[in-house]
Short mmCIF file of C-alpha atoms in Angstrom, two decimals:
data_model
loop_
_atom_site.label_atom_id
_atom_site.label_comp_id
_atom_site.label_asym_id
_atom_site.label_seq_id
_atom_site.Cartn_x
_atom_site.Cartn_y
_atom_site.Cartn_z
CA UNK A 851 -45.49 67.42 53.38
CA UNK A 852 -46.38 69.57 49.98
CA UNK A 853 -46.91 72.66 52.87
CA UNK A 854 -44.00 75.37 52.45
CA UNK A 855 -41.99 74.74 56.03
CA UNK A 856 -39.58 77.26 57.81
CA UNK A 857 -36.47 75.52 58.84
CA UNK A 858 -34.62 77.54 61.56
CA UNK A 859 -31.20 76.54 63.56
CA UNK A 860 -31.58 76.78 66.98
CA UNK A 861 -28.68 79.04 67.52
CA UNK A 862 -30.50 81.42 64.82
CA UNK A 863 -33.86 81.08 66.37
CA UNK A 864 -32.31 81.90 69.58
CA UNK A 865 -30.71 85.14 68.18
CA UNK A 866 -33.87 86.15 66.50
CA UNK A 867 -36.76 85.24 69.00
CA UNK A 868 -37.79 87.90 71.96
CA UNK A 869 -40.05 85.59 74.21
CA UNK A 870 -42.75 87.29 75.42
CA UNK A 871 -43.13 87.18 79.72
CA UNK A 872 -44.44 84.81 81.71
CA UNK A 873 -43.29 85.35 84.93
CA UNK A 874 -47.00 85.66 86.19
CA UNK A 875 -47.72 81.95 85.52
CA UNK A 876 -44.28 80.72 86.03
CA UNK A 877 -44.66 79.79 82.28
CA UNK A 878 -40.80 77.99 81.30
CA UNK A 879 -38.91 80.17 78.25
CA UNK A 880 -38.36 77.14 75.82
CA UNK A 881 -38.51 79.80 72.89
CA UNK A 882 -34.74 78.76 72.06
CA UNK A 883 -35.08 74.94 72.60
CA UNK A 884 -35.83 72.86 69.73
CA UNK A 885 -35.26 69.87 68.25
CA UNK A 886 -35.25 67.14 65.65
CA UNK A 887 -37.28 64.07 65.70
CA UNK A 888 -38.03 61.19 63.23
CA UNK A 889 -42.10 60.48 63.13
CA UNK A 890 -42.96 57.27 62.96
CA UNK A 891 -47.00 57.50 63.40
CA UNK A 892 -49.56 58.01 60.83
CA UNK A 893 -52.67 60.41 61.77
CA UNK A 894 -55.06 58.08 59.74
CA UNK A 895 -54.79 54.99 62.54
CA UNK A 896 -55.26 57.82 65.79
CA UNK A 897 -58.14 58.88 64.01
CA UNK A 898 -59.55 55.85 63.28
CA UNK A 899 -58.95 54.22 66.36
CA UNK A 900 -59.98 56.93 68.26
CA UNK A 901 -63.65 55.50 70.40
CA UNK A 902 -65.55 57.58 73.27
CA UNK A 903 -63.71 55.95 75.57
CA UNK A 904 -60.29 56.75 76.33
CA UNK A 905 -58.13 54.48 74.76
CA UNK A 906 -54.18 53.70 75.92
CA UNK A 907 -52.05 54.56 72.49
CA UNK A 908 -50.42 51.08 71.56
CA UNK A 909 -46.60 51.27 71.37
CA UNK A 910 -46.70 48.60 68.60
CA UNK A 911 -48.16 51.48 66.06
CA UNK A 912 -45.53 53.92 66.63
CA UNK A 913 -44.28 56.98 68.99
CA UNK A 914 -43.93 59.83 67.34
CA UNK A 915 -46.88 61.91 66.02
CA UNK A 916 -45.97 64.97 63.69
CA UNK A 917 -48.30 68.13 63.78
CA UNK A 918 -48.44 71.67 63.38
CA UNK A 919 -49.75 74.51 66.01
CA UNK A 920 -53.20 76.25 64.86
CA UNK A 921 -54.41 77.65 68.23
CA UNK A 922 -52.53 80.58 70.09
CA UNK A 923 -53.39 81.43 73.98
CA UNK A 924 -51.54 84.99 73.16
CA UNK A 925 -54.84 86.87 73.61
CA UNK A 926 -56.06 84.78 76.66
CA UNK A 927 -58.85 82.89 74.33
CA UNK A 928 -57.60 79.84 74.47
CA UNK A 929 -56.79 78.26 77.95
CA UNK A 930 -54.57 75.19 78.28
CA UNK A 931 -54.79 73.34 75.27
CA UNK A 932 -53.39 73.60 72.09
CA UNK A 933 -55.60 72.79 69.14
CA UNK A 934 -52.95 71.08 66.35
CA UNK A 935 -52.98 69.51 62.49
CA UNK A 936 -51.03 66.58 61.27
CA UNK A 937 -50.62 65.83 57.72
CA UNK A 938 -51.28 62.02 56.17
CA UNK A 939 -49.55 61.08 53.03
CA UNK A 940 -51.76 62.35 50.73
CA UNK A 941 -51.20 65.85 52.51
CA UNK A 942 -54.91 65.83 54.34
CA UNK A 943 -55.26 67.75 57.07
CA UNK A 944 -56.48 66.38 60.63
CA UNK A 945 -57.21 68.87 63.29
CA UNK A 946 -57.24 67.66 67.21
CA UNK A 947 -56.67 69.11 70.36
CA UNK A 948 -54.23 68.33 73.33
CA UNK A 949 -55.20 69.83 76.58
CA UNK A 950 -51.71 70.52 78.66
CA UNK A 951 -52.11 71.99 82.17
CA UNK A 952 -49.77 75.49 81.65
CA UNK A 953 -50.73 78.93 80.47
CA UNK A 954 -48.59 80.96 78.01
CA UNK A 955 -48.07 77.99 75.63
CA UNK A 956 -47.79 80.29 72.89
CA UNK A 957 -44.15 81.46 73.84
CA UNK A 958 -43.31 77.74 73.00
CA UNK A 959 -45.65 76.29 70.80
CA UNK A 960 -46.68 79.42 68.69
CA UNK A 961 -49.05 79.06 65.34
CA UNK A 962 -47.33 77.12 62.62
CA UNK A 963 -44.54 75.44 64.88
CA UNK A 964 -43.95 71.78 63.75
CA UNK A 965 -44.25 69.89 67.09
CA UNK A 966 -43.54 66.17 67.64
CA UNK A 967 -45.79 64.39 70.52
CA UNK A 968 -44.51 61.42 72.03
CA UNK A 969 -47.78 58.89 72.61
CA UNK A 970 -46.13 57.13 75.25
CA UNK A 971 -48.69 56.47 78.00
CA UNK A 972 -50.83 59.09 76.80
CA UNK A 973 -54.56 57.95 75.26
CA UNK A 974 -56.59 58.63 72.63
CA UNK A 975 -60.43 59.75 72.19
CA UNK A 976 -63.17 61.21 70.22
CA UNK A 977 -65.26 63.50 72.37
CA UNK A 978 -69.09 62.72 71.87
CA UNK A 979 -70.12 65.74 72.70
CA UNK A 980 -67.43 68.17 70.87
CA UNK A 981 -66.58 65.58 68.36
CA UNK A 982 -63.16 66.34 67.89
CA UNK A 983 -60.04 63.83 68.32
CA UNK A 984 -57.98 64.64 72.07
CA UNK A 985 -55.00 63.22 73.08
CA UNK A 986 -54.41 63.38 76.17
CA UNK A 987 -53.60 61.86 79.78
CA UNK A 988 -56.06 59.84 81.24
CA UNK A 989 -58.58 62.05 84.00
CA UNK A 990 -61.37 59.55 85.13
CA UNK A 991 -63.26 58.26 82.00
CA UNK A 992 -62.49 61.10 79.46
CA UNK A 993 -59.17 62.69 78.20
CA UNK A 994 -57.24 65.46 80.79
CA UNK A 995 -54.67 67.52 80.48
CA UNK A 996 -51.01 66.24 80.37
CA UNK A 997 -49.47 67.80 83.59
CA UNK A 998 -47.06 70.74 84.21
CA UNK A 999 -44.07 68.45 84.80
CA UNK A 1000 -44.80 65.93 82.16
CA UNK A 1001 -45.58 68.53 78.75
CA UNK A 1002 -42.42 69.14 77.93
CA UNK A 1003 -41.11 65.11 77.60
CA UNK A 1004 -44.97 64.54 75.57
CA UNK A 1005 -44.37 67.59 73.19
CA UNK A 1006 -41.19 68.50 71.09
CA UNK A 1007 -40.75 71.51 69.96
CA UNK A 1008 -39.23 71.22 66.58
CA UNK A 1009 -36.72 73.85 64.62
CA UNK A 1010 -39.07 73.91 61.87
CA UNK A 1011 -42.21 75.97 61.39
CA UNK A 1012 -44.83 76.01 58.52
CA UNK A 1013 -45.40 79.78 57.45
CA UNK A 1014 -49.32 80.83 58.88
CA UNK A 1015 -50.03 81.61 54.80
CA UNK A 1016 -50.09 77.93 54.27
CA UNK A 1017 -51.75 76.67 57.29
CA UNK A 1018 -54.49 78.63 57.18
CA UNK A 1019 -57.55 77.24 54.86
CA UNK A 1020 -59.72 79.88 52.74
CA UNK A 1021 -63.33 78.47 52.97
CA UNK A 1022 -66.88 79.93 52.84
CA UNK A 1023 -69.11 80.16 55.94
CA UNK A 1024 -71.44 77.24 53.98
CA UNK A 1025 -68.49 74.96 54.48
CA UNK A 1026 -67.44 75.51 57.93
CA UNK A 1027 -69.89 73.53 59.41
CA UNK A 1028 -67.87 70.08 58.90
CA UNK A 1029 -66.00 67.78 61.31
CA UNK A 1030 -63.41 67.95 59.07
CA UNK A 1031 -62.55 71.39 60.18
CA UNK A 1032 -62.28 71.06 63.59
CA UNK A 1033 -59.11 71.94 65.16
CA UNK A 1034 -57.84 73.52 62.03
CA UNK A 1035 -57.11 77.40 61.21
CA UNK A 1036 -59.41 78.48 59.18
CA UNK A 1037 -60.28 81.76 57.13
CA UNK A 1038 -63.70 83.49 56.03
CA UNK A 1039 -63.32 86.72 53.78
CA UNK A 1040 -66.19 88.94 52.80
CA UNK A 1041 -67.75 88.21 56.84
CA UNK A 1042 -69.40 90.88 59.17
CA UNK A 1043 -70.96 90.32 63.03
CA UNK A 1044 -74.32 90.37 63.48
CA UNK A 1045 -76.39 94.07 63.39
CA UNK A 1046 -77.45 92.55 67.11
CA UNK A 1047 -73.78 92.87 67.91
CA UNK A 1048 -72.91 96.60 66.81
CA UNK A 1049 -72.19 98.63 69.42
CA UNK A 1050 -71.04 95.94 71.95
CA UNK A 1051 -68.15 94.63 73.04
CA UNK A 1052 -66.23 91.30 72.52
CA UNK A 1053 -67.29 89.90 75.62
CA UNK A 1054 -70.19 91.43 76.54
CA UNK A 1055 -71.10 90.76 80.44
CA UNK A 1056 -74.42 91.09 78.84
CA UNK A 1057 -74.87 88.69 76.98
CA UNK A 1058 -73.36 85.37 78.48
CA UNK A 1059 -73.06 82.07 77.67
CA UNK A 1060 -71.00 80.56 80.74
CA UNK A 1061 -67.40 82.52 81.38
CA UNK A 1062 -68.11 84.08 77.65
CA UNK A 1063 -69.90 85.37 74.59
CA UNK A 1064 -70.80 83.95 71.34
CA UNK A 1065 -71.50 86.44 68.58
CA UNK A 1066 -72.82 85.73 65.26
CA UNK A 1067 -70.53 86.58 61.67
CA UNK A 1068 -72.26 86.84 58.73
CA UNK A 1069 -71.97 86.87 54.64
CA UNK A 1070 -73.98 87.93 52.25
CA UNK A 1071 -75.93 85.07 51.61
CA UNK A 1072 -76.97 84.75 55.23
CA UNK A 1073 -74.44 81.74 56.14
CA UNK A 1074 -73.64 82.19 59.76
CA UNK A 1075 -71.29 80.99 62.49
CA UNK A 1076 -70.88 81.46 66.40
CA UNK A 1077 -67.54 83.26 66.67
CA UNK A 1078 -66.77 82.83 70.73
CA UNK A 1079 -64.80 85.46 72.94
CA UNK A 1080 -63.53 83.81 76.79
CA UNK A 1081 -64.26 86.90 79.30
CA UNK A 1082 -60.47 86.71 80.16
CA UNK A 1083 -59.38 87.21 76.66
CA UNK A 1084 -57.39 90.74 76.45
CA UNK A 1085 -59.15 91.86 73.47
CA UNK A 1086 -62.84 91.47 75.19
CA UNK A 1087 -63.45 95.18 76.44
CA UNK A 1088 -62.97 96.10 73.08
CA UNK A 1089 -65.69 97.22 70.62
CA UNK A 1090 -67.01 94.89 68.36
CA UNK A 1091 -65.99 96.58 64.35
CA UNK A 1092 -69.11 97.75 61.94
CA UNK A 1093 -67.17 96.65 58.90
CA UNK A 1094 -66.62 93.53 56.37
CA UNK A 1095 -63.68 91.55 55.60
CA UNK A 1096 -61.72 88.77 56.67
CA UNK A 1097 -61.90 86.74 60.77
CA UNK A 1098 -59.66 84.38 61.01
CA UNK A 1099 -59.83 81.24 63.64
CA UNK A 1100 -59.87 78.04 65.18
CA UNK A 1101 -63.16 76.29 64.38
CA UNK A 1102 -64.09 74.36 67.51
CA UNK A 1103 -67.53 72.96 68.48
CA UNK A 1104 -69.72 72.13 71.53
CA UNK A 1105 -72.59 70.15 71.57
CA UNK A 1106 -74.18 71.07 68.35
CA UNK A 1107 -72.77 74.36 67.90
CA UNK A 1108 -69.98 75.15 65.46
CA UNK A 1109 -67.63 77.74 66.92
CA UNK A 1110 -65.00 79.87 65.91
CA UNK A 1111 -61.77 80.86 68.08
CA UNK A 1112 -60.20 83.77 67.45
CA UNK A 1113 -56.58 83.86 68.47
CA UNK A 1114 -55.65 87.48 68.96
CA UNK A 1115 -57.23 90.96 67.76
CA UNK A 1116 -55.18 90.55 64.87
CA UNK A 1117 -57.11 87.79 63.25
CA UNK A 1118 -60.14 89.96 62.57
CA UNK A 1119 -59.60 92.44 59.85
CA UNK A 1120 -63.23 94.09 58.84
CA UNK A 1121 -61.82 97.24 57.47
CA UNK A 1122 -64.00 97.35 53.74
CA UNK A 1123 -67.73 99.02 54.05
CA UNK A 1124 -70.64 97.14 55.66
CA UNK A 1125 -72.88 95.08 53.95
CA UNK A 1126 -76.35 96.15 54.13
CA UNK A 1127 -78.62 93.80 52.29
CA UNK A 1128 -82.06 94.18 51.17
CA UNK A 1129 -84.89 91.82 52.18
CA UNK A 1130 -86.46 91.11 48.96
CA UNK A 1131 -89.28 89.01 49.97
CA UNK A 1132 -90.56 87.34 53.40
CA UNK A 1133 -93.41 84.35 54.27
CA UNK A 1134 -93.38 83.72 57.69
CA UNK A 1135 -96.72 81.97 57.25
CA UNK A 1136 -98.54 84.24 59.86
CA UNK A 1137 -101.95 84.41 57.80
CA UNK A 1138 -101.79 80.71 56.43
CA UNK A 1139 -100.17 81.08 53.25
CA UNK A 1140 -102.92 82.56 50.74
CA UNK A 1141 -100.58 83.37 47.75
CA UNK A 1142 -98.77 80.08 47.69
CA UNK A 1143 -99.69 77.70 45.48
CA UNK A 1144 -100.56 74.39 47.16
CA UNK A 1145 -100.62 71.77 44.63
CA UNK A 1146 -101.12 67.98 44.98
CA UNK A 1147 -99.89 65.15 42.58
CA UNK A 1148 -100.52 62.37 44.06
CA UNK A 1149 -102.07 61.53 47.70
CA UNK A 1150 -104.15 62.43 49.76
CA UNK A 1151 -102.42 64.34 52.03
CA UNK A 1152 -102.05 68.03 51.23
CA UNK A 1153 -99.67 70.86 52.45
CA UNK A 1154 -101.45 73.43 55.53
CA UNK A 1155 -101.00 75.45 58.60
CA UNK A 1156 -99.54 73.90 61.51
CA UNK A 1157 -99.29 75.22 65.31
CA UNK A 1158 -95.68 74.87 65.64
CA UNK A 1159 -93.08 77.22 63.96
CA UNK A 1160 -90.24 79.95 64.83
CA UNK A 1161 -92.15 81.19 66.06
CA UNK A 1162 -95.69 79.74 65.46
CA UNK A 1163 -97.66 78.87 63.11
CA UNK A 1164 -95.69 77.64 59.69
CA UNK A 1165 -96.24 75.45 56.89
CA UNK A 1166 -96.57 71.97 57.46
CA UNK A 1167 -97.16 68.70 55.28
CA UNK A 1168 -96.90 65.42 56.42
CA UNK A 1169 -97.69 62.13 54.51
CA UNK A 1170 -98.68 59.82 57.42
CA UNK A 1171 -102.64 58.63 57.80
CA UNK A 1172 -103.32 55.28 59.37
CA UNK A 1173 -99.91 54.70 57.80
CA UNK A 1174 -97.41 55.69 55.33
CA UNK A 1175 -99.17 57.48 52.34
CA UNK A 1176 -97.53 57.86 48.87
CA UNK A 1177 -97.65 61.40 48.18
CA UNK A 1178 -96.21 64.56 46.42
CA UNK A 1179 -97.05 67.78 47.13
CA UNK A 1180 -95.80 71.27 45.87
CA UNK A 1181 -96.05 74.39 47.71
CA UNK A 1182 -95.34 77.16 45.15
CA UNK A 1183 -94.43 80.92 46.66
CA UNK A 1184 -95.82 83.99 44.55
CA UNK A 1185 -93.84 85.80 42.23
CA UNK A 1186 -90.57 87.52 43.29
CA UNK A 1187 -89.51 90.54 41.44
CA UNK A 1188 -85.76 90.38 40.80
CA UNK A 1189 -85.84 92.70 38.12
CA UNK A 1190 -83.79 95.45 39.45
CA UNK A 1191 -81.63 93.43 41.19
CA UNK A 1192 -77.51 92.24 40.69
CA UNK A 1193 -77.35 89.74 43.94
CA UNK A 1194 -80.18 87.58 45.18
CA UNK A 1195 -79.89 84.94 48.13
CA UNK A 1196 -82.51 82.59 49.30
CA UNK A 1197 -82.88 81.55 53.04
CA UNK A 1198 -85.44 79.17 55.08
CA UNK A 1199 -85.97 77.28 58.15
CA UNK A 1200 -86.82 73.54 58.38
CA UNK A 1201 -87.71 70.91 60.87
CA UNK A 1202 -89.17 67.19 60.38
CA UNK A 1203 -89.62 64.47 62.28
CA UNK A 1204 -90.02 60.42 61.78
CA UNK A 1205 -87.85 58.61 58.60
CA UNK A 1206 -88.85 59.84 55.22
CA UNK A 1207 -87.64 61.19 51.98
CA UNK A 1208 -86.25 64.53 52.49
CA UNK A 1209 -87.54 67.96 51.09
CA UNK A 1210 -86.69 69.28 48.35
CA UNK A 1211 -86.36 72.72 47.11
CA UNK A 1212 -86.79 73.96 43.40
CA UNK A 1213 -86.75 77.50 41.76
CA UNK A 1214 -88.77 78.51 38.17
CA UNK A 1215 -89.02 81.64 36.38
CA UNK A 1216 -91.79 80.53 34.08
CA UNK A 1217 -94.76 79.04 36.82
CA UNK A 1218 -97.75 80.43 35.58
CA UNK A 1219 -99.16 80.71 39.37
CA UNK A 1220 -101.27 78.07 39.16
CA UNK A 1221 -101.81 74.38 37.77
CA UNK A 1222 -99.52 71.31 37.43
CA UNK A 1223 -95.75 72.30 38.14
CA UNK A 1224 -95.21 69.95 35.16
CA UNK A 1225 -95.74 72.91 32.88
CA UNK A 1226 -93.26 74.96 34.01
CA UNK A 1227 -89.79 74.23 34.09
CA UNK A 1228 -88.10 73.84 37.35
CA UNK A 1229 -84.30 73.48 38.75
CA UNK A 1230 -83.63 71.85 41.58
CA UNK A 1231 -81.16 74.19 44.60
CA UNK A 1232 -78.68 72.19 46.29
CA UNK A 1233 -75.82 72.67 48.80
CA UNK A 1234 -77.85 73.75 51.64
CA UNK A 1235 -78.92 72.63 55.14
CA UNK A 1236 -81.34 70.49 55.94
CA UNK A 1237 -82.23 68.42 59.31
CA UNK A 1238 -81.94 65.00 59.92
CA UNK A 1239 -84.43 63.31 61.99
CA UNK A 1240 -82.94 60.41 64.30
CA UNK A 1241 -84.90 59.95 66.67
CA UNK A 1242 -87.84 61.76 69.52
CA UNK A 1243 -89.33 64.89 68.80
CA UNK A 1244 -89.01 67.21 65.67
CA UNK A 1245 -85.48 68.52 65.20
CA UNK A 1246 -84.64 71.93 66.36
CA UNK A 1247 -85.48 74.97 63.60
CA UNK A 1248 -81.49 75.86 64.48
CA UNK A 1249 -80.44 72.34 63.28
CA UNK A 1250 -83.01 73.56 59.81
CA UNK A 1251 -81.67 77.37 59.58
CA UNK A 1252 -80.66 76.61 55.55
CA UNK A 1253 -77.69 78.75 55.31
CA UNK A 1254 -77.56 81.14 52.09
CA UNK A 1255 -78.84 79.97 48.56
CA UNK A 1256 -77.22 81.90 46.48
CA UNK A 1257 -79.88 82.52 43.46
CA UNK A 1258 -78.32 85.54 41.71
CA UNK A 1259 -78.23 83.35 38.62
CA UNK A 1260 -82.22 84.57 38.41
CA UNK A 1261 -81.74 88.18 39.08
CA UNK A 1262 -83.51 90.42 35.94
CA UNK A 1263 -86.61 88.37 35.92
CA UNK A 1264 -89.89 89.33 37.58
CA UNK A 1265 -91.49 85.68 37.94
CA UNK A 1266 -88.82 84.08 40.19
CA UNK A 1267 -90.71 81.23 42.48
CA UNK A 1268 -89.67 78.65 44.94
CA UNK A 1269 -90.91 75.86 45.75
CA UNK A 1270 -91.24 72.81 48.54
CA UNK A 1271 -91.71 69.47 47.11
CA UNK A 1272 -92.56 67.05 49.93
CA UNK A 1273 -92.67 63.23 48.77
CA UNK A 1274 -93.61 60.10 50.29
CA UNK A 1275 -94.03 56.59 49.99
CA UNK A 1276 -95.83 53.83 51.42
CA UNK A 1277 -93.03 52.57 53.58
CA UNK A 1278 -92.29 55.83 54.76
CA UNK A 1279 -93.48 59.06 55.71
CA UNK A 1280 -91.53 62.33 57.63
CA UNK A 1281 -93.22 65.23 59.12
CA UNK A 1282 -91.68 68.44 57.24
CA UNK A 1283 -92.65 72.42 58.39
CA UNK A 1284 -91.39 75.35 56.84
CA UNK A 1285 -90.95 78.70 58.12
CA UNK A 1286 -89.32 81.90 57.51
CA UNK A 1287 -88.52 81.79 53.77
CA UNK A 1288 -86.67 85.00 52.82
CA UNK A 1289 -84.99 86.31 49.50
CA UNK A 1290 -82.50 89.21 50.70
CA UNK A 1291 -80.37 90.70 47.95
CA UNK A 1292 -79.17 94.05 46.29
#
């Protein structure tokens, strides 16, 4: 383990830990109680093991799993489970969760503690729907939680504990959306909530989605995550803070949704000035698009006007007629003035349907407005979202929001242009619309 760890006696943990009460819930003070195990199981085989069916953990690979605390069920957000890390020996991080049927885990197993879970008769899963690793007890065909009088033989609490500086990773809202995440404790600096959030409250009774609510945080460049508050949480009467800065988490998902946890309060610190941005330019292809530039290469097949959008209509190309087509076709957006400007971002929306090469997405600053995009020269934007199409209808404009493009690199110029190059081949041919293509900046 390369992570700095806190080693603590338990006679000096004893004298310098307060628990904090759980009478209410009959919650056991282990806060003194630790101890010292030897780990003799390797995160890589539980994750790779790890099927959509429950799965009994075989003896013959070990019985000791090493991780580290991430979640916290101080502030009533989390209830009984304990999201965890464990390290492989290349010091990559794994995040899972173990669900244990007691409240005020945090008195025990607080953020950071090194705990060591015994895998005896316990089993093993990846979720299909949350897609994150559980270990578990066995409750019908999925994982449950490991009962009151059987937690505290399943999960050690060590004397050591990994300072919260080093668990926590610094990433950008464009990379939390990764499986890789899950489970783990996670920070995003430079972040504000929503405008539709202002003047709410964390859990707003309002606006629901099952026992709580999921706001939207923000960064410049219009990357986005659900942040989720439990209506039991003993922050959620408060008000939801105006400013930017850091929120700090669990990232968790469900079904396709990425969310984060916050632990406490005390993991959101928004105390710099809001960020207001400034929408630059807009095409939400309302009146057809008359100052793009549709240009065709090759095919057919040419980009229009579609009946289906977010909302309705958008732009639409698709290279499919009495079969696959070989096509390419530009769509070209008028000039956009970012002369007086020190921060540009670029956003769309995108959905497709059937197998097919995917869009791309280029920006010039010398397009003359019309003719050949050969004569100008154009670079290709990566690092963004785009749908995949697996299978049934086209994929939802959610599953296509882009995320932010940052495009600052073009600010001082007055002919910035984007464009959608759609491509297709004879053997196949996807369905791609378009929608909602803004340039915010300042």
């Amino acid at each position: 383990m390369k992570k700095t760890i806190l080693i603590l006696t338990t006679a000096l943990f004893a004298t310098l830990t307060s628990c904090v009460t759980g009478d209410d819930y009959n919650a056991p003070d282990l806060s003194g109680e630790c101890v010292t195990k030897t780990a003799d199981i390797d995160i890589v085989p539980v994750v790779n093991n790890a099927t959509t069916t429950p799965t009994l953990w075989d003896l013959a690979n070990g019985t000791i799993l090493e991780a580290y605390v991430t979640s916290s069920d101080e502030g009533g957000n989390f209830y009984k489970t304990i999201s965890m890390v464990a390290y492989d020996d290349n010091d990559n991080e794994y995040g899972f969760t173990v669900p244990v049927d007691e409240y005020n885990l945090f008195n025990v197993y607080e953020p950071g503690r090194k705990v060591y879970i015994d895998l005896t008769g316990l089993y093993v899963m990846e979720d299909d729907y949350t897609d994150d690793l559980q270990i578990g007890q066995l409750f019908g065909n999925d994982i449950g939680r490991i009962a009151l009088d059987k937690y505290k033989t399943k999960i050690f609490r060590s004397c050591d504990k990994m300072d919260e500086e080093d668990l926590v990773n610094h990433i950008e809202l464009s990379e939390a959306r990764n499986l890789e995440n899950l489970h783990t404790l996670v920070e995003f600096d430079n972040v504000q909530f929503d405008d539709a959030s202002l003047g709410t409250t964390f859990f707003n009774p309002n606006n629901t989605a099952g026992s709580g609510t999921n706001h939207t945080i923000k960064d410049k460049f219009g990357n986005n995550i659900l942040l989720r508050v439990s209506e039991f949480a003993t922050f959620a009467g408060e008000a939801i803070p105006s400013g930017n800065g850091k929120i700090r988490g669990v990232l968790t998902k469900f079904g396709s949704d990425y969310q984060l946890m916050i632990r406490t309060i005390n993991d959101v610190k928004l105390t710099n000035e809001r960020y207001v941005p400034n929408l630059l330019f807009e095409e939400t292809f309302v009146n057809n698009f008359p100052t793009w530039t549709a240009y065709s290469v090759v095919g057919a097949q040419v980009w229009t006007s579609t009946n289906f959008g977010n909302p309705t209509p958008s732009a639409y190309m698709n290279g499919f007629s009495s079969g696959s087509q070989a096509n390419e076709d530009w769509l070209i957006s008028p000039a956009i003035d970012l002369t007086s400007n020190v921060f540009a971002a670029l956003t769309f929306e995108t959905s497709t349907r059937f197998a097919g090469p995917a869009l791309q997405v280029y920006i010039s600053t010398n397009y003359s407005g019309s003719g050949a995009p050969s004569a100008a020269t154009w670079t290709e934007l990566t690092g963004f979202n785009l749908p995949v199409w697996t299978s049934g209808s086209y994929t939802s404009w959610s599953a296509g929001a882009s995320g932010g493009i940052d495009i600052s690199n073009y600010v001082g110029n007055s002919n910035v242009r984007v464009a959608f190059k759609y491509t297709s081949t004879t053997a196949a041919a996807a369905g791609w619309e378009v929608d909602n293509v803004r340039v915010i900046g300042q």
